Amino acid sequence: MNIIITGGAGFIGSHVVRLFVNKYPDYHIICLDKLTYAGNLENLADVEDKPNYTFVKADICDFDTMLALMREHQVDGIIHLAAESHVDRSIKDPFTFAKTNVLGTLSLLQAAKIYWESLPERYEGKRFYHISTDEVYGALQFDGTLFTEQTKYQPHSPYSASKASSDHFVRAYHDTYGMPTIVTNCSNNYGPYQFPEKLIPLFINNIRHRRPLPVYGKGENVRDWLYVVDHARAIDTIFHNGRIAETYNIGGFNEWRNIDIIHVLIRTVDRLLGRPEGADLDLITFVTDRQGHDLRYAIDSTKLKEELGWEPSLQFEEGIEKTVQWYLDHQEWMDRVTSGDYQRYYDDMYKGR
């Protein structure tokens, strides 16, 4: 098979590319990435010389290039991860999120449609797999309920609205043209190579350097957390065995309040650095809550477990230990990615709040 993985140099994408390149030596994996601030080829240094790996720098919004790539590489499948994904950025710049997440997805869909419909076999053996987010479902109360595949869409931020729109386009291409599509909605990911605008790598780095830890509101918002390697495993399973036109939720059955996550991070970083555990609790700084901040997300992955046998392999305590240790061991990587654009962004978002 010839498979394009979009956003392949990003956080989740690099783990998916690595898994597919190493697990399927007979596949040709085309890593497609625009290399914006969160895309980093250093994330894939360990596979860049593999014979079944090709990197292409391109923008998914460039329809002509997408169609040319489909034809040049005779693409059988697309695993679509490329997206603008940070809610704070979407609040400041919703147009970029609409362009990348909606029009970029539409560009890929149309390129795949034109190429696959030109083949004698048309859609046979082809697959368009779109990775989305649990944020399209809106927010839950503290009542024990979970997001299921039947939960009504109620996006509350420009980011989640753009992802909801892209999900609808993917399903529309199946319903209108018969394209073999699959959509998955995942919970918050954590693990190595995550760009440090997100909570866990941002706070690990700040704790290490004893910088303030800006916490929205009172830190009571709840998220379901999934180790990124487990997400990559789920994508592998669903791409090969998932039913066409289905939606699968991917979650960790692992809910944590933000403030509790931060306490765990402080204790873990302090312990691994040889400091007294909890010595850096005074770094916590409560700031004005984010606009439209959803209260709680929680994913029900029962369908995925019962149909395809997938479940998370790591408990959160083990996953967070591995994650913290990775960032502490890769300070040079962190220093490189937190220079320039990110540092200006961080200063703008949090200083003086």
mmCIF file of C-alpha atoms in Angstrom:
data_model
loop_
_atom_site.group_PDB
_atom_site.id
_atom_site.type_symbol
_atom_site.label_atom_id
_atom_site.label_comp_id
_atom_site.label_asym_id
_atom_site.label_seq_id
_atom_site.Cartn_x
_atom_site.Cartn_y
_atom_site.Cartn_z
ATOM 1 C CA MET A 1 0.000 0.000 0.000
ATOM 2 C CA ASN A 2 0.982 3.614 -0.589
ATOM 3 C CA ILE A 3 -0.270 5.754 2.299
ATOM 4 C CA ILE A 4 -0.135 9.516 2.835
ATOM 5 C CA ILE A 5 -0.037 10.553 6.500
ATOM 6 C CA THR A 6 -0.778 14.271 6.733
ATOM 7 C CA GLY A 7 0.680 16.234 9.614
ATOM 8 C CA GLY A 8 3.232 13.456 9.871
ATOM 9 C CA ALA A 9 5.962 15.627 11.395
ATOM 10 C CA GLY A 10 3.691 16.790 14.204
ATOM 11 C CA PHE A 11 3.059 15.297 17.624
ATOM 12 C CA ILE A 12 0.554 12.505 16.950
ATOM 13 C CA GLY A 13 1.488 12.229 13.289
ATOM 14 C CA SER A 14 5.139 11.422 13.972
ATOM 15 C CA HIS A 15 4.135 8.532 16.217
ATOM 16 C CA VAL A 16 1.793 7.192 13.537
ATOM 17 C CA VAL A 17 4.444 7.535 10.818
ATOM 18 C CA ARG A 18 7.038 5.764 12.979
ATOM 19 C CA LEU A 19 4.639 2.911 13.755
ATOM 20 C CA PHE A 20 3.645 2.369 10.119
ATOM 21 C CA VAL A 21 7.176 2.677 8.702
ATOM 22 C CA ASN A 22 8.565 0.141 11.172
ATOM 23 C CA LYS A 23 5.619 -2.254 11.296
ATOM 24 C CA TYR A 24 4.845 -2.394 7.566
ATOM 25 C CA PRO A 25 8.106 -2.514 5.562
ATOM 26 C CA ASP A 26 6.132 -3.397 2.413
ATOM 27 C CA TYR A 27 4.101 -0.189 2.645
ATOM 28 C CA HIS A 28 5.312 3.116 1.220
ATOM 29 C CA ILE A 29 4.625 5.819 3.800
ATOM 30 C CA ILE A 30 4.503 9.381 2.488
ATOM 31 C CA CYS A 31 4.833 11.831 5.380
ATOM 32 C CA LEU A 32 3.163 15.072 4.309
ATOM 33 C CA ASP A 33 3.680 18.188 6.414
ATOM 34 C CA LYS A 34 3.777 21.937 5.857
ATOM 35 C CA LEU A 35 6.319 22.271 8.707
ATOM 36 C CA THR A 36 4.620 25.123 10.496
ATOM 37 C CA TYR A 37 5.689 25.904 14.066
ATOM 38 C CA ALA A 38 4.483 22.528 15.435
ATOM 39 C CA GLY A 39 5.905 20.349 12.648
ATOM 40 C CA ASN A 40 9.450 19.151 13.225
ATOM 41 C CA LEU A 41 11.388 16.642 11.112
ATOM 42 C CA GLU A 42 13.627 16.011 14.103
ATOM 43 C CA ASN A 43 10.655 14.028 15.450
ATOM 44 C CA LEU A 44 11.266 11.468 12.679
ATOM 45 C CA ALA A 45 15.045 11.338 12.572
ATOM 46 C CA ASP A 46 15.002 7.638 13.490
ATOM 47 C CA VAL A 47 13.062 6.657 10.332
ATOM 48 C CA GLU A 48 14.200 9.232 7.777
ATOM 49 C CA ASP A 49 16.624 6.785 6.116
ATOM 50 C CA LYS A 50 14.153 3.904 5.887
ATOM 51 C CA PRO A 51 13.567 2.761 2.276
ATOM 52 C CA ASN A 52 9.764 2.814 2.668
ATOM 53 C CA TYR A 53 9.633 6.412 3.940
ATOM 54 C CA THR A 54 9.268 9.621 1.910
ATOM 55 C CA PHE A 55 8.843 13.133 3.225
ATOM 56 C CA VAL A 56 6.954 15.775 1.235
ATOM 57 C CA LYS A 57 6.754 19.394 2.356
ATOM 58 C CA ALA A 58 3.430 20.786 1.159
ATOM 59 C CA ASP A 59 0.262 22.557 2.252
ATOM 60 C CA ILE A 60 -2.916 20.454 2.256
ATOM 61 C CA CYS A 61 -4.805 23.563 1.083
ATOM 62 C CA ASP A 62 -2.866 23.417 -2.199
ATOM 63 C CA PHE A 63 -5.310 21.296 -4.188
ATOM 64 C CA ASP A 64 -3.190 21.000 -7.329
ATOM 65 C CA THR A 65 -0.254 19.671 -5.320
ATOM 66 C CA MET A 66 -2.466 17.229 -3.431
ATOM 67 C CA LEU A 67 -3.865 15.829 -6.675
ATOM 68 C CA ALA A 68 -0.372 15.568 -8.185
ATOM 69 C CA LEU A 69 0.834 13.678 -5.094
ATOM 70 C CA MET A 70 -2.071 11.255 -5.313
ATOM 71 C CA ARG A 71 -1.157 10.474 -8.903
ATOM 72 C CA GLU A 72 2.623 10.440 -8.476
ATOM 73 C CA HIS A 73 2.576 8.024 -5.531
ATOM 74 C CA GLN A 74 -0.512 6.046 -6.601
ATOM 75 C CA VAL A 75 -1.983 6.563 -3.167
ATOM 76 C CA ASP A 76 -4.227 3.867 -1.711
ATOM 77 C CA GLY A 77 -4.939 5.449 1.655
ATOM 78 C CA ILE A 78 -4.874 8.763 3.499
ATOM 79 C CA ILE A 79 -4.532 9.099 7.260
ATOM 80 C CA HIS A 80 -5.399 12.738 7.831
ATOM 81 C CA LEU A 81 -3.955 14.293 10.985
ATOM 82 C CA ALA A 82 -2.840 17.713 9.706
ATOM 83 C CA ALA A 83 -4.702 20.409 11.624
ATOM 84 C CA GLU A 84 -4.424 23.567 13.620
ATOM 85 C CA SER A 85 -5.247 22.281 17.079
ATOM 86 C CA HIS A 86 -4.648 24.807 19.865
ATOM 87 C CA VAL A 87 -7.842 26.363 21.213
ATOM 88 C CA ASP A 88 -6.151 29.554 22.432
ATOM 89 C CA ARG A 89 -4.729 30.180 18.968
ATOM 90 C CA SER A 90 -8.149 29.575 17.401
ATOM 91 C CA ILE A 91 -9.694 32.250 19.615
ATOM 92 C CA LYS A 92 -7.076 34.749 18.454
ATOM 93 C CA ASP A 93 -7.040 33.684 14.770
ATOM 94 C CA PRO A 94 -10.145 31.709 13.694
ATOM 95 C CA PHE A 95 -9.536 32.269 9.967
ATOM 96 C CA THR A 96 -6.375 30.153 9.949
ATOM 97 C CA PHE A 97 -8.265 27.307 11.635
ATOM 98 C CA ALA A 98 -11.111 27.472 9.127
ATOM 99 C CA LYS A 99 -8.667 27.485 6.220
ATOM 100 C CA THR A 100 -6.471 24.613 7.351
ATOM 101 C CA ASN A 101 -8.995 22.387 9.074
ATOM 102 C CA VAL A 102 -11.964 22.849 6.746
ATOM 103 C CA LEU A 103 -10.623 23.868 3.337
ATOM 104 C CA GLY A 104 -7.498 21.732 3.751
ATOM 105 C CA THR A 105 -9.619 18.666 4.464
ATOM 106 C CA LEU A 106 -11.870 19.486 1.511
ATOM 107 C CA SER A 107 -8.801 19.809 -0.728
ATOM 108 C CA LEU A 108 -7.620 16.334 0.283
ATOM 109 C CA LEU A 109 -11.065 14.812 -0.152
ATOM 110 C CA GLN A 110 -11.505 16.241 -3.631
ATOM 111 C CA ALA A 111 -8.004 15.198 -4.712
ATOM 112 C CA ALA A 112 -8.652 11.659 -3.472
ATOM 113 C CA LYS A 113 -12.053 11.575 -5.184
ATOM 114 C CA ILE A 114 -10.693 12.658 -8.557
ATOM 115 C CA TYR A 115 -7.733 10.276 -8.453
ATOM 116 C CA TRP A 116 -9.550 7.215 -7.109
ATOM 117 C CA GLU A 117 -12.502 7.652 -9.472
ATOM 118 C CA SER A 118 -10.052 7.704 -12.404
ATOM 119 C CA LEU A 119 -8.863 4.166 -11.604
ATOM 120 C CA PRO A 120 -10.419 0.997 -13.017
ATOM 121 C CA GLU A 121 -11.060 -0.279 -9.491
ATOM 122 C CA ARG A 122 -12.257 3.154 -8.320
ATOM 123 C CA TYR A 123 -12.675 3.015 -4.527
ATOM 124 C CA GLU A 124 -11.932 -0.669 -4.045
ATOM 125 C CA GLY A 125 -9.109 -1.120 -1.525
ATOM 126 C CA LYS A 126 -8.967 2.607 -0.796
ATOM 127 C CA ARG A 127 -9.520 4.417 2.482
ATOM 128 C CA PHE A 128 -9.727 8.024 3.720
ATOM 129 C CA TYR A 129 -9.245 8.077 7.504
ATOM 130 C CA HIS A 130 -9.912 11.402 9.221
ATOM 131 C CA ILE A 131 -8.705 12.021 12.789
ATOM 132 C CA SER A 132 -10.873 14.416 14.784
ATOM 133 C CA THR A 133 -11.334 15.445 18.419
ATOM 134 C CA ASP A 134 -13.726 14.936 21.311
ATOM 135 C CA GLU A 135 -14.130 18.726 21.464
ATOM 136 C CA VAL A 136 -16.684 18.626 18.620
ATOM 137 C CA TYR A 137 -19.153 17.155 21.105
ATOM 138 C CA GLY A 138 -19.121 20.219 23.340
ATOM 139 C CA ALA A 139 -18.952 19.773 27.110
ATOM 140 C CA LEU A 140 -20.230 17.377 29.760
ATOM 141 C CA GLN A 141 -21.488 18.010 33.261
ATOM 142 C CA PHE A 142 -20.063 16.236 36.319
ATOM 143 C CA ASP A 143 -22.733 13.574 36.053
ATOM 144 C CA GLY A 144 -20.829 10.482 34.946
ATOM 145 C CA THR A 145 -21.966 10.703 31.329
ATOM 146 C CA LEU A 146 -19.519 10.059 28.470
ATOM 147 C CA PHE A 147 -19.273 11.101 24.825
ATOM 148 C CA THR A 148 -20.390 8.267 22.547
ATOM 149 C CA GLU A 149 -20.424 8.027 18.769
ATOM 150 C CA GLN A 150 -24.079 9.127 18.885
ATOM 151 C CA THR A 151 -23.466 12.297 20.915
ATOM 152 C CA LYS A 152 -24.773 15.424 19.218
ATOM 153 C CA TYR A 153 -22.165 17.865 17.928
ATOM 154 C CA GLN A 154 -22.026 21.113 19.939
ATOM 155 C CA PRO A 155 -18.641 22.770 19.300
ATOM 156 C CA HIS A 156 -17.881 25.766 21.509
ATOM 157 C CA SER A 157 -14.616 27.174 20.134
ATOM 158 C CA PRO A 158 -13.403 28.153 16.659
ATOM 159 C CA TYR A 159 -11.066 25.139 16.825
ATOM 160 C CA SER A 160 -13.786 22.611 17.599
ATOM 161 C CA ALA A 161 -16.157 24.259 15.107
ATOM 162 C CA SER A 162 -13.551 23.896 12.355
ATOM 163 C CA LYS A 163 -13.002 20.232 13.233
ATOM 164 C CA ALA A 164 -16.751 19.584 13.342
ATOM 165 C CA SER A 165 -17.090 21.090 9.871
ATOM 166 C CA SER A 166 -14.275 18.927 8.520
ATOM 167 C CA ASP A 167 -15.921 15.828 10.017
ATOM 168 C CA HIS A 168 -19.143 16.678 8.186
ATOM 169 C CA PHE A 169 -17.304 17.088 4.880
ATOM 170 C CA VAL A 170 -15.679 13.667 5.282
ATOM 171 C CA ARG A 171 -19.017 11.985 5.944
ATOM 172 C CA ALA A 172 -20.627 13.911 3.081
ATOM 173 C CA TYR A 173 -18.026 12.523 0.655
ATOM 174 C CA HIS A 174 -19.016 9.023 1.663
ATOM 175 C CA ASP A 175 -22.741 9.711 1.428
ATOM 176 C CA THR A 176 -22.523 11.650 -1.853
ATOM 177 C CA TYR A 177 -19.730 9.916 -3.767
ATOM 178 C CA GLY A 178 -19.334 6.580 -2.006
ATOM 179 C CA MET A 179 -15.808 7.387 -0.802
ATOM 180 C CA PRO A 180 -14.646 4.843 1.817
ATOM 181 C CA THR A 181 -14.198 7.077 4.852
ATOM 182 C CA ILE A 182 -13.716 6.602 8.577
ATOM 183 C CA VAL A 183 -13.774 9.275 11.308
ATOM 184 C CA THR A 184 -12.328 8.953 14.802
ATOM 185 C CA ASN A 185 -12.708 11.352 17.705
ATOM 186 C CA CYS A 186 -9.981 11.153 20.323
ATOM 187 C CA SER A 187 -9.417 12.578 23.773
ATOM 188 C CA ASN A 188 -6.441 14.686 24.909
ATOM 189 C CA ASN A 189 -3.127 13.080 23.945
ATOM 190 C CA TYR A 190 0.119 13.304 25.890
ATOM 191 C CA GLY A 191 3.601 11.887 25.416
ATOM 192 C CA PRO A 192 6.948 12.566 23.691
ATOM 193 C CA TYR A 193 7.342 15.166 20.927
ATOM 194 C CA GLN A 194 4.282 17.272 21.822
ATOM 195 C CA PHE A 195 4.783 20.940 21.023
ATOM 196 C CA PRO A 196 4.986 22.820 24.335
ATOM 197 C CA GLU A 197 1.986 25.059 23.887
ATOM 198 C CA LYS A 198 -0.078 22.199 25.359
ATOM 199 C CA LEU A 199 -0.492 21.771 29.093
ATOM 200 C CA ILE A 200 1.732 18.801 29.935
ATOM 201 C CA PRO A 201 4.956 19.650 28.036
ATOM 202 C CA LEU A 202 4.523 23.365 28.808
ATOM 203 C CA PHE A 203 4.286 22.717 32.524
ATOM 204 C CA ILE A 204 7.087 20.129 32.611
ATOM 205 C CA ASN A 205 9.386 22.703 31.050
ATOM 206 C CA ASN A 206 8.215 25.505 33.317
ATOM 207 C CA ILE A 207 8.587 23.389 36.466
ATOM 208 C CA ARG A 208 12.101 22.418 35.437
ATOM 209 C CA HIS A 209 13.064 26.070 35.047
ATOM 210 C CA ARG A 210 10.916 27.264 37.963
ATOM 211 C CA ARG A 211 8.749 29.482 35.789
ATOM 212 C CA PRO A 212 5.097 30.361 36.566
ATOM 213 C CA LEU A 213 2.439 27.746 35.828
ATOM 214 C CA PRO A 214 -0.573 29.661 34.413
ATOM 215 C CA VAL A 215 -3.783 27.807 35.317
ATOM 216 C CA TYR A 216 -7.092 28.884 33.802
ATOM 217 C CA GLY A 217 -9.827 29.672 36.318
ATOM 218 C CA LYS A 218 -9.526 27.349 39.313
ATOM 219 C CA GLY A 219 -8.139 24.424 37.318
ATOM 220 C CA GLU A 220 -11.343 22.433 37.769
ATOM 221 C CA ASN A 221 -11.899 21.586 34.096
ATOM 222 C CA VAL A 222 -11.721 17.843 33.469
ATOM 223 C CA ARG A 223 -10.105 16.087 30.508
ATOM 224 C CA ASP A 224 -9.728 12.453 29.458
ATOM 225 C CA TRP A 225 -6.052 11.681 28.749
ATOM 226 C CA LEU A 226 -4.624 9.159 26.267
ATOM 227 C CA TYR A 227 -0.963 8.215 25.821
ATOM 228 C CA VAL A 228 -0.009 9.068 22.242
ATOM 229 C CA VAL A 229 1.520 5.660 21.466
ATOM 230 C CA ASP A 230 -1.807 4.058 22.377
ATOM 231 C CA HIS A 231 -3.538 6.469 20.015
ATOM 232 C CA ALA A 232 -1.165 5.462 17.213
ATOM 233 C CA ARG A 233 -1.977 1.805 17.929
ATOM 234 C CA ALA A 234 -5.687 2.603 17.697
ATOM 235 C CA ILE A 235 -5.211 4.388 14.363
ATOM 236 C CA ASP A 236 -3.343 1.350 13.013
ATOM 237 C CA THR A 237 -6.137 -0.975 14.144
ATOM 238 C CA ILE A 238 -8.940 1.195 12.767
ATOM 239 C CA PHE A 239 -7.227 1.925 9.448
ATOM 240 C CA HIS A 240 -6.870 -1.780 8.727
ATOM 241 C CA ASN A 241 -9.969 -3.219 10.361
ATOM 242 C CA GLY A 242 -12.501 -0.447 10.977
ATOM 243 C CA ARG A 243 -15.816 -0.483 9.142
ATOM 244 C CA ILE A 244 -16.288 2.000 6.317
ATOM 245 C CA ALA A 245 -18.468 5.044 7.096
ATOM 246 C CA GLU A 246 -18.198 4.361 10.830
ATOM 247 C CA THR A 247 -17.128 6.659 13.648
ATOM 248 C CA TYR A 248 -14.976 5.374 16.510
ATOM 249 C CA ASN A 249 -14.236 7.211 19.739
ATOM 250 C CA ILE A 250 -10.709 6.772 21.118
ATOM 251 C CA GLY A 251 -10.244 7.584 24.798
ATOM 252 C CA GLY A 252 -8.197 6.586 27.799
ATOM 253 C CA PHE A 253 -10.998 6.084 30.367
ATOM 254 C CA ASN A 254 -8.741 8.395 32.322
ATOM 255 C CA GLU A 255 -10.331 11.611 33.631
ATOM 256 C CA TRP A 256 -8.308 14.192 35.527
ATOM 257 C CA ARG A 257 -8.953 17.733 36.705
ATOM 258 C CA ASN A 258 -6.375 20.139 35.314
ATOM 259 C CA ILE A 259 -5.238 21.184 38.783
ATOM 260 C CA ASP A 260 -4.698 17.557 39.803
ATOM 261 C CA ILE A 261 -2.647 16.898 36.651
ATOM 262 C CA ILE A 262 -0.494 19.899 37.531
ATOM 263 C CA HIS A 263 0.099 18.589 41.053
ATOM 264 C CA VAL A 264 1.148 15.213 39.630
ATOM 265 C CA LEU A 265 3.509 16.938 37.195
ATOM 266 C CA ILE A 266 5.093 19.039 39.938
ATOM 267 C CA ARG A 267 5.671 16.030 42.198
ATOM 268 C CA THR A 268 7.016 13.912 39.335
ATOM 269 C CA VAL A 269 9.363 16.556 37.926
ATOM 270 C CA ASP A 270 10.638 17.453 41.394
ATOM 271 C CA ARG A 271 11.289 13.812 42.265
ATOM 272 C CA LEU A 272 13.064 13.022 38.992
ATOM 273 C CA LEU A 273 15.224 16.143 39.371
ATOM 274 C CA GLY A 274 16.122 15.251 42.931
ATOM 275 C CA ARG A 275 14.115 18.065 44.498
ATOM 276 C CA PRO A 276 11.738 17.618 47.454
ATOM 277 C CA GLU A 277 8.406 16.466 46.009
ATOM 278 C CA GLY A 278 5.998 19.397 45.815
ATOM 279 C CA ALA A 279 8.732 21.981 46.274
ATOM 280 C CA ASP A 280 7.458 23.895 43.249
ATOM 281 C CA LEU A 281 3.754 24.074 44.110
ATOM 282 C CA ASP A 282 4.173 27.817 44.625
ATOM 283 C CA LEU A 283 4.716 28.204 40.867
ATOM 284 C CA ILE A 284 0.968 27.743 40.269
ATOM 285 C CA THR A 285 -0.573 31.030 39.119
ATOM 286 C CA PHE A 286 -4.318 31.236 38.503
ATOM 287 C CA VAL A 287 -5.233 33.395 35.489
ATOM 288 C CA THR A 288 -8.465 34.601 33.918
ATOM 289 C CA ASP A 289 -10.362 31.669 32.473
ATOM 290 C CA ARG A 290 -10.346 31.099 28.728
ATOM 291 C CA GLN A 291 -13.379 32.202 26.697
ATOM 292 C CA GLY A 292 -15.790 29.346 26.066
ATOM 293 C CA HIS A 293 -13.755 26.963 28.243
ATOM 294 C CA ASP A 294 -15.527 23.579 28.173
ATOM 295 C CA LEU A 295 -16.078 22.092 31.606
ATOM 296 C CA ARG A 296 -15.493 18.392 31.041
ATOM 297 C CA TYR A 297 -14.626 15.938 28.264
ATOM 298 C CA ALA A 298 -14.844 12.177 28.664
ATOM 299 C CA ILE A 299 -14.782 9.559 25.900
ATOM 300 C CA ASP A 300 -16.547 6.197 25.825
ATOM 301 C CA SER A 301 -14.330 3.820 23.800
ATOM 302 C CA THR A 302 -16.544 0.770 24.342
ATOM 303 C CA LYS A 303 -17.395 0.419 20.638
ATOM 304 C CA LEU A 304 -13.721 0.366 19.657
ATOM 305 C CA LYS A 305 -12.897 -2.190 22.331
ATOM 306 C CA GLU A 306 -15.822 -4.499 21.541
ATOM 307 C CA GLU A 307 -15.530 -4.349 17.736
ATOM 308 C CA LEU A 308 -11.761 -4.219 17.224
ATOM 309 C CA GLY A 309 -10.247 -5.282 20.546
ATOM 310 C CA TRP A 310 -8.317 -2.075 21.230
ATOM 311 C CA GLU A 311 -7.802 -0.641 24.702
ATOM 312 C CA PRO A 312 -5.154 1.582 26.298
ATOM 313 C CA SER A 313 -1.966 -0.238 27.270
ATOM 314 C CA LEU A 314 -0.719 2.203 29.922
ATOM 315 C CA GLN A 315 -2.195 3.473 33.143
ATOM 316 C CA PHE A 316 -1.846 7.235 33.460
ATOM 317 C CA GLU A 317 0.705 7.073 36.276
ATOM 318 C CA GLU A 318 3.033 4.958 34.117
ATOM 319 C CA GLY A 319 2.444 7.063 31.024
ATOM 320 C CA ILE A 320 3.082 10.373 32.789
ATOM 321 C CA GLU A 321 6.297 9.022 34.348
ATOM 322 C CA LYS A 322 7.575 8.002 30.899
ATOM 323 C CA THR A 323 6.511 11.357 29.460
ATOM 324 C CA VAL A 324 8.151 13.510 32.122
ATOM 325 C CA GLN A 325 11.358 11.489 31.890
ATOM 326 C CA TRP A 326 11.406 11.894 28.094
ATOM 327 C CA TYR A 327 11.162 15.687 28.289
ATOM 328 C CA LEU A 328 13.776 15.887 31.018
ATOM 329 C CA ASP A 329 16.091 13.727 28.894
ATOM 330 C CA HIS A 330 15.492 15.856 25.775
ATOM 331 C CA GLN A 331 16.099 19.369 27.046
ATOM 332 C CA GLU A 332 17.990 20.287 23.865
ATOM 333 C CA TRP A 333 14.915 19.361 21.788
ATOM 334 C CA MET A 334 12.772 21.465 24.089
ATOM 335 C CA ASP A 335 15.164 24.407 23.875
ATOM 336 C CA ARG A 336 15.097 24.305 20.077
ATOM 337 C CA VAL A 337 11.328 24.159 19.715
ATOM 338 C CA THR A 338 10.673 26.774 22.400
ATOM 339 C CA SER A 339 12.848 29.393 20.767
ATOM 340 C CA GLY A 340 11.501 32.070 18.434
ATOM 341 C CA ASP A 341 7.842 31.776 17.515
ATOM 342 C CA TYR A 342 6.822 29.770 20.552
ATOM 343 C CA GLN A 343 8.539 32.033 23.067
ATOM 344 C CA ARG A 344 6.861 35.098 21.567
ATOM 345 C CA TYR A 345 3.528 33.279 21.687
ATOM 346 C CA TYR A 346 4.022 32.261 25.314
ATOM 347 C CA ASP A 347 4.950 35.792 26.344
ATOM 348 C CA ASP A 348 1.893 37.195 24.578
ATOM 349 C CA MET A 349 -0.540 34.673 26.034
ATOM 350 C CA TYR A 350 0.500 34.588 29.661
ATOM 351 C CA LYS A 351 2.698 37.479 30.761
ATOM 352 C CA GLY A 352 0.969 39.819 33.130
ATOM 353 C CA ARG A 353 -2.132 37.671 33.488
#
